[in-house]
Tab-separated table of C-alpha atoms and ligand atoms in Angstrom:
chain	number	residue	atom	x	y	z
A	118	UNK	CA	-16.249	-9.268	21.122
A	119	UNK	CA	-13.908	-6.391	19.397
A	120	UNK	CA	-13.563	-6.887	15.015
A	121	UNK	CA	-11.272	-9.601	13.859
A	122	UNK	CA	-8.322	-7.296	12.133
A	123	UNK	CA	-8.819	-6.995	8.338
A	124	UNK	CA	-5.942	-8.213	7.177
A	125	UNK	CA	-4.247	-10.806	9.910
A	126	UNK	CA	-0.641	-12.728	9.184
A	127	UNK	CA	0.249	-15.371	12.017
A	128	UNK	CA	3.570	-17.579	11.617
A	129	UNK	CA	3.656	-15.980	7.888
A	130	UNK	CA	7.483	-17.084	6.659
A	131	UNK	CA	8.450	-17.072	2.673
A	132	UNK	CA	11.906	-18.399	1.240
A	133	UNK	CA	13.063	-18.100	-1.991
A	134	UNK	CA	14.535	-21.645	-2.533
A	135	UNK	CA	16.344	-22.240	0.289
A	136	UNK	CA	16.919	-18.618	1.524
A	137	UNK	CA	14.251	-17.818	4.209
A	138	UNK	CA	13.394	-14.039	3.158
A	139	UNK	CA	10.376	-13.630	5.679
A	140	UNK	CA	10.757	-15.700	9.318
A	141	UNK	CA	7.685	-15.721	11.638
A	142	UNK	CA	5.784	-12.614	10.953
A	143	UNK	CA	2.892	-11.699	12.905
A	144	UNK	CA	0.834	-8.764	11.652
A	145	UNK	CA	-2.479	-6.951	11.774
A	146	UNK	CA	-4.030	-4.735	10.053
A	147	UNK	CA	-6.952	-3.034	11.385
A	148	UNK	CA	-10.377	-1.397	9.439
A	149	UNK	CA	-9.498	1.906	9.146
A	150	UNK	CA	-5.834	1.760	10.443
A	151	UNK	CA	-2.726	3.164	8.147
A	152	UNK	CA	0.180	0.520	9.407
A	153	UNK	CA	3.476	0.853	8.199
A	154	UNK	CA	6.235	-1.657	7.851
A	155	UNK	CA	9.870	-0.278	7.691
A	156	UNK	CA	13.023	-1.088	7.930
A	157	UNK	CA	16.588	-1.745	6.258
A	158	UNK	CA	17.288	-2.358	2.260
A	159	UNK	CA	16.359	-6.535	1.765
A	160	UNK	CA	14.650	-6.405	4.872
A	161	UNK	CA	12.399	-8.496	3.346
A	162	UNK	CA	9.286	-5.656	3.114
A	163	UNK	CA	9.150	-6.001	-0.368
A	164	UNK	CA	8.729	-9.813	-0.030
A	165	UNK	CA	6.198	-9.461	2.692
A	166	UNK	CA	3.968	-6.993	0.386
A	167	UNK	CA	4.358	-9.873	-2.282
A	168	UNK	CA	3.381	-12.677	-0.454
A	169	UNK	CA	0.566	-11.589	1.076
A	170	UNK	CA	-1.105	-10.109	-2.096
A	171	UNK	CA	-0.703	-13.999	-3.421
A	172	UNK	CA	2.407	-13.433	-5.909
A	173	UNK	CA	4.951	-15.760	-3.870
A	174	UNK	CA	4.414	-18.655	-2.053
A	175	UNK	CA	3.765	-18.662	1.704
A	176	UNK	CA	3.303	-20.615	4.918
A	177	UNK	CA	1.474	-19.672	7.914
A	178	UNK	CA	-1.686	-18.088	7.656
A	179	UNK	CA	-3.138	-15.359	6.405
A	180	UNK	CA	-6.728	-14.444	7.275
A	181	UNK	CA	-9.278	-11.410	6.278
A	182	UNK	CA	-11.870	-10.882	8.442
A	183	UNK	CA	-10.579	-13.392	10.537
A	184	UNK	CA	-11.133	-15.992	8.255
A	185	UNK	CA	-8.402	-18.142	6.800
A	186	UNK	CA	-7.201	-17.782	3.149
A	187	UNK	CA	-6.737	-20.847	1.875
A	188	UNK	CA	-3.554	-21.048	-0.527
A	189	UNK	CA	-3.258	-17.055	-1.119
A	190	UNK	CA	-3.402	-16.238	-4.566
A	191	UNK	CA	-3.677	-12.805	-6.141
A	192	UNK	CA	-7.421	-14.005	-7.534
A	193	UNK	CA	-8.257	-15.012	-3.794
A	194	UNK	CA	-6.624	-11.386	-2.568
A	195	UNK	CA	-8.266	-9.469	-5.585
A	196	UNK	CA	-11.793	-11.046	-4.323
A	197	UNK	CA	-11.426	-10.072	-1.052
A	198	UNK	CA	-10.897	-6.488	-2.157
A	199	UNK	CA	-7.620	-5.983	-1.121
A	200	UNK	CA	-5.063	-4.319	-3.871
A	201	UNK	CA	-1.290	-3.636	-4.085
A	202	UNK	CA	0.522	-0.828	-5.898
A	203	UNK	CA	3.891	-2.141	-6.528
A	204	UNK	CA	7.188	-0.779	-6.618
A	205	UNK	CA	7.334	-0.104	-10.477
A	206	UNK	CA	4.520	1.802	-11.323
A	207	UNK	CA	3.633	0.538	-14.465
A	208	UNK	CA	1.344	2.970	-15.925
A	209	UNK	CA	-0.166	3.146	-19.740
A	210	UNK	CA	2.429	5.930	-20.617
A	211	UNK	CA	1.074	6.625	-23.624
A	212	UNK	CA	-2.703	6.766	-22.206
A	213	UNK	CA	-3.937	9.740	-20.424
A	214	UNK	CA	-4.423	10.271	-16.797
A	215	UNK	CA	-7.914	9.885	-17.251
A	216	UNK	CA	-7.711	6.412	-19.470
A	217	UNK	CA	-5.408	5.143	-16.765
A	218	UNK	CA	-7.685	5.378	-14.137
A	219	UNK	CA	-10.473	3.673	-15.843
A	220	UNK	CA	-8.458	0.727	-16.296
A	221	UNK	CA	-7.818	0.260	-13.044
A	222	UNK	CA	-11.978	0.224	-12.665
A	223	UNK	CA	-12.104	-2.462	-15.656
A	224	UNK	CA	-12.412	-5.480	-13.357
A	225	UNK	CA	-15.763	-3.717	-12.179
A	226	UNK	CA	-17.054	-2.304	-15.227
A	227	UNK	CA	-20.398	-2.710	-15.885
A	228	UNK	CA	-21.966	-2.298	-19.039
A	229	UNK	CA	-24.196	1.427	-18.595
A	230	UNK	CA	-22.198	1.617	-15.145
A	231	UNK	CA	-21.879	4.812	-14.038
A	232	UNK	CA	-19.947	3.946	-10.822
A	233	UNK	CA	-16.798	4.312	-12.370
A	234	UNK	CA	-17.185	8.225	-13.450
A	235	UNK	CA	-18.343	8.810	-9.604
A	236	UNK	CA	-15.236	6.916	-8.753
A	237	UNK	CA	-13.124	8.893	-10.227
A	238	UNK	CA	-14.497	11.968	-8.822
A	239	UNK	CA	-13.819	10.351	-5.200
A	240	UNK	CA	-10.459	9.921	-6.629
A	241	UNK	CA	-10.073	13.317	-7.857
A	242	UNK	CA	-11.217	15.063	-4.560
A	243	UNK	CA	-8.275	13.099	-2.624
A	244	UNK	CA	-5.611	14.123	-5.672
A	245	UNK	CA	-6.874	17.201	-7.269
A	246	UNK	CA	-3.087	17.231	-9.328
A	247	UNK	CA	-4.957	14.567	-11.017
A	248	UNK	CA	-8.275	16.054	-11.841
A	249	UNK	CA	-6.122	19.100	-13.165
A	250	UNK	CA	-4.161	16.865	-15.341
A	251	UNK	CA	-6.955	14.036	-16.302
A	252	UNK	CA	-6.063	14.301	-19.941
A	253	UNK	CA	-2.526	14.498	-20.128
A	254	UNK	CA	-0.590	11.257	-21.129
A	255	UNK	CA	1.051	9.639	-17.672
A	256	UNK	CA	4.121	9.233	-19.236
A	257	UNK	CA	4.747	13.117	-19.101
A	258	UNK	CA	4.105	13.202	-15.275
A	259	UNK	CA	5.967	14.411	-13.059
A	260	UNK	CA	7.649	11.503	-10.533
A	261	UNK	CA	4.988	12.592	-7.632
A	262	UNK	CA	2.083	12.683	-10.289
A	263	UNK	CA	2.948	8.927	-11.190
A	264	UNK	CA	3.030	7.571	-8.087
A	265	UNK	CA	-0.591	9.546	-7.119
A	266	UNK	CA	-1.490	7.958	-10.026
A	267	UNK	CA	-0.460	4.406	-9.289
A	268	UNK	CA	-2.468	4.890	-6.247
A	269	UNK	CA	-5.606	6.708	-7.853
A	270	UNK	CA	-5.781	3.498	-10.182
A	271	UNK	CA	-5.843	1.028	-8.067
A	272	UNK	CA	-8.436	2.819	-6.073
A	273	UNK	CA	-10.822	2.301	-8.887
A	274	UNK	CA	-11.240	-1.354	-7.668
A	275	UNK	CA	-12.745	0.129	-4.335
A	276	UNK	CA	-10.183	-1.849	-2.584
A	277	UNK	CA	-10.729	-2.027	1.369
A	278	UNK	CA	-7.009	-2.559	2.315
A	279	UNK	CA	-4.508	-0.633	-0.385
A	280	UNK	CA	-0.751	-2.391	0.169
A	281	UNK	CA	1.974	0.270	-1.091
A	282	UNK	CA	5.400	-0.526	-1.692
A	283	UNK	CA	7.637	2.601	-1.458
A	284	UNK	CA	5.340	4.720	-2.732
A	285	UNK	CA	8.411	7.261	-1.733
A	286	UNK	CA	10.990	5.787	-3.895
A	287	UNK	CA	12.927	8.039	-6.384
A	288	UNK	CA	11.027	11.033	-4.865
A	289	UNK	CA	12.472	14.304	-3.850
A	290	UNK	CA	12.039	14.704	-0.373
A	291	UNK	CA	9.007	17.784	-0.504
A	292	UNK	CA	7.248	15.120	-2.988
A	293	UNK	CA	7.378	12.518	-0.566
A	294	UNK	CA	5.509	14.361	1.954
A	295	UNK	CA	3.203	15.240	-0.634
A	296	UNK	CA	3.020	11.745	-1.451
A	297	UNK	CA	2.730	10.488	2.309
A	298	UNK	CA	-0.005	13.202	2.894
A	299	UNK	CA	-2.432	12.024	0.033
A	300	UNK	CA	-1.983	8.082	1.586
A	301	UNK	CA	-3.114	9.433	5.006
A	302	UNK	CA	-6.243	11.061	3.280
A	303	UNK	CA	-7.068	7.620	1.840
A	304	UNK	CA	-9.285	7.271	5.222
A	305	UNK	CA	-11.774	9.724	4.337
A	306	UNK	CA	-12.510	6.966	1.678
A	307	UNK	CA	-12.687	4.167	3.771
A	308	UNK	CA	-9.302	2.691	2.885
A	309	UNK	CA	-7.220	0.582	5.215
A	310	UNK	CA	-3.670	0.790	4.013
A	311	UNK	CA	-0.428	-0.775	4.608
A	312	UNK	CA	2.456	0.854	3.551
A	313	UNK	CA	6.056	-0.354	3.298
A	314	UNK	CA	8.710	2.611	3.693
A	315	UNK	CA	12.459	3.449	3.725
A	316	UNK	CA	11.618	6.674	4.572
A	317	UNK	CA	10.679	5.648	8.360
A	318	UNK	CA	10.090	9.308	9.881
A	319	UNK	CA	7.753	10.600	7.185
A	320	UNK	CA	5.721	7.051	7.095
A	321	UNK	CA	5.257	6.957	11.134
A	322	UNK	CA	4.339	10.437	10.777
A	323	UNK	CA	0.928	9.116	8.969
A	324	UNK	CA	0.693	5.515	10.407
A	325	UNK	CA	-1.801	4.705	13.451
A	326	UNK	CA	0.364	1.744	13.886
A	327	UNK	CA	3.959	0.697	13.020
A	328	UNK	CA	6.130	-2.708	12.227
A	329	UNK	CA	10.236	-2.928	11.897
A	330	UNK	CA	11.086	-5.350	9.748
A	331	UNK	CA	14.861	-6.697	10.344
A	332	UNK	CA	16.453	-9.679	8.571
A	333	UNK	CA	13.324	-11.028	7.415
A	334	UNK	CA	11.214	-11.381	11.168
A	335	UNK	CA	9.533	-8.467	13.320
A	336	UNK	CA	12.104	-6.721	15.216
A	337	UNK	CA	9.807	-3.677	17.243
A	338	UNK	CA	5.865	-2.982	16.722
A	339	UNK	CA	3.733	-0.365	18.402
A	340	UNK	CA	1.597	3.089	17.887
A	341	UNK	CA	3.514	4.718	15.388
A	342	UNK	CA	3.745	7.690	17.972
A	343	UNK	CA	5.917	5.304	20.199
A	344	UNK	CA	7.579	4.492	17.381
A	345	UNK	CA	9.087	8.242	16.857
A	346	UNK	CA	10.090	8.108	19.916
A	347	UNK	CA	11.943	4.821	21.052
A	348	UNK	CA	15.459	5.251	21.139
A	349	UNK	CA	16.615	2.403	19.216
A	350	UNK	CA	14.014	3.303	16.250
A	351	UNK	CA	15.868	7.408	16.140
A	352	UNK	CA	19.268	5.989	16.222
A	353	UNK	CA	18.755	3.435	13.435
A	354	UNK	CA	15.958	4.509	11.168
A	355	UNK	CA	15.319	8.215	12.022
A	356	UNK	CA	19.180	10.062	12.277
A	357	UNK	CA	18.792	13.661	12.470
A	358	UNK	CA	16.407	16.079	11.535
B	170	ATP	P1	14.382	-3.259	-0.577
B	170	ATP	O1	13.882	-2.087	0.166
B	170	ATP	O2	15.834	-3.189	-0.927
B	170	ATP	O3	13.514	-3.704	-1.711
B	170	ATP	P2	13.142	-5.224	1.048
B	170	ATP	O4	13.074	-5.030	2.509
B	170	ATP	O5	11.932	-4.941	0.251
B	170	ATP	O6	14.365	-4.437	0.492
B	170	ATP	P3	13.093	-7.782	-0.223
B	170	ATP	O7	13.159	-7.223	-1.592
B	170	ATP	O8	11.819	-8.322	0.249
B	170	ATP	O9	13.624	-6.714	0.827
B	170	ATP	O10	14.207	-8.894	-0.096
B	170	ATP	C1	14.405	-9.672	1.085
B	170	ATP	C2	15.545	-10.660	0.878
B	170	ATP	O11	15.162	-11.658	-0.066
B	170	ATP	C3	16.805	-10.036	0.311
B	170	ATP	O12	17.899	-10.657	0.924
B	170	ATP	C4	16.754	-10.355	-1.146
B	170	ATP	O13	18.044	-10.433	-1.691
B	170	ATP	C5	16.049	-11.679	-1.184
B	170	ATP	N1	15.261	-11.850	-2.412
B	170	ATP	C6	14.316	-11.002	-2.874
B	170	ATP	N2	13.771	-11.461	-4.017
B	170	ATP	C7	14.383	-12.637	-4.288
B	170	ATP	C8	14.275	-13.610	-5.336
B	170	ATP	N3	13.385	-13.477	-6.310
B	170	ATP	N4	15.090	-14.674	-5.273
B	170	ATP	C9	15.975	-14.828	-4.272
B	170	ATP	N5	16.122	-13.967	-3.255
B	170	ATP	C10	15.353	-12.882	-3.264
């Protein structure tokens, strides 16, 4: 019998009184798989990312391991090691690089714990920028630098699935790939990730598997290769270039 997916959604809908944002959606997430979910502005991505960390209310099921969550909530997510780096970064501006990252290790801080400092290292060896910049304050990073850093902290929880939300946004488009090319490194650290993306080309270019998200339900899934290459997907999402 093959793994039960790490992160499984079956029926998963969420409305926002009575607006139905997310209709239906059926996704997987394997160990060790980058999936991407992409797709028009108020797609409902954004909403999906949400729900499924436990911020806004769901139905369906979500399981981990293939075992049901009961009632997701962010505590439930947290303890199942699964984090999300949302679209505002929300760093400690006025902390340094360094500082910012060992917040995002608080939650397992131990006193005498000297798991965090190898952490960091691990974190540093994926996004050297980061290492070279450890005590500047985050605030005076660049746009790119930010977002590694959004993604560096929440790596300090050890997280085994990493949900990013437009980790792309506001970035020139050399950045992004920048960007794009740390997240598919995050393997080499054992990191499933699922990563919501305008940017559809550069994200399928890094995912094993993708998801198009249309009008809040699952409109086309597949290998991420066959994604780049279905017709309808270049037409809509992919233009020229
Ligand atoms: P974008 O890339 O523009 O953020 P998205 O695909 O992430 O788009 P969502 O932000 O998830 O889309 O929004 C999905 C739909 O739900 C949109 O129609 C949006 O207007 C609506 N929506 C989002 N948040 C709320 C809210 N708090 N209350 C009511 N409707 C909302």
């Amino acid at each position: 019998p093959s793994k039960p997916p790490l992160l499984q959604l079956r029926g998963f809908s969420v409305a926002y009184g009575p607006v139905e944002a997310l209709h239906q959606v059926d996704l997987d997430v394997h160990e060790g798989e980058i999936v991407t979910v992409i797709g028009p502005n108020g797609a409902g991505k954004t909403t999906l990312l949400n729900a499924a960390m436990g911020l806004l209310r769901s139905s369906g099921t979500l399981a981990v391991d293939g075992q049901v969550v009961p009632r997701v909530s962010v505590e439930r997510m947290v303890a199942h090691q699964v984090a999300l780096v949302p679209e505002k970064r929300e760093l400690f501006g006025e902390m340094s690089v360094e500082d910012n990252l060992l917040l995002g290790g608080f939650a397992r801080w131990r006193r005498g714990d000297r798991t965090q400092r190898a952490r960091m290292e691990e974190v540093f060896a994926i996004f050297p920028r980061l290492r070279e910049r450890r005590a500047q304050m985050a605030a005076t990073l660049s746009g790119g630098e930010r977002q590694m850093l959004a993604i560096g902290r929440a790596l300090m929880a050890r997280p085994r699935l990493l949900m990013l939300d437009e980790p792309s946004l506001g970035l020139a488009p050399l950045i992004v790939r920048e960007v794009l090319h740390t997240v598919a490194r995050l393997r080499e650290l054992g990191v499933s990730v699922l990563l919501i993306e305008q940017n559809a080309r550069a994200a399928l270019q890094i995912a094993d598997r993708g998801y198009v998200l249309e009008m809040g339900a699952v409109a086309l899934h597949g290998p991420a290769e066959d994604l780049l290459h279905d017709r309808r997907i270049i037409d809509t999402y992919l233009g020229v270039g």
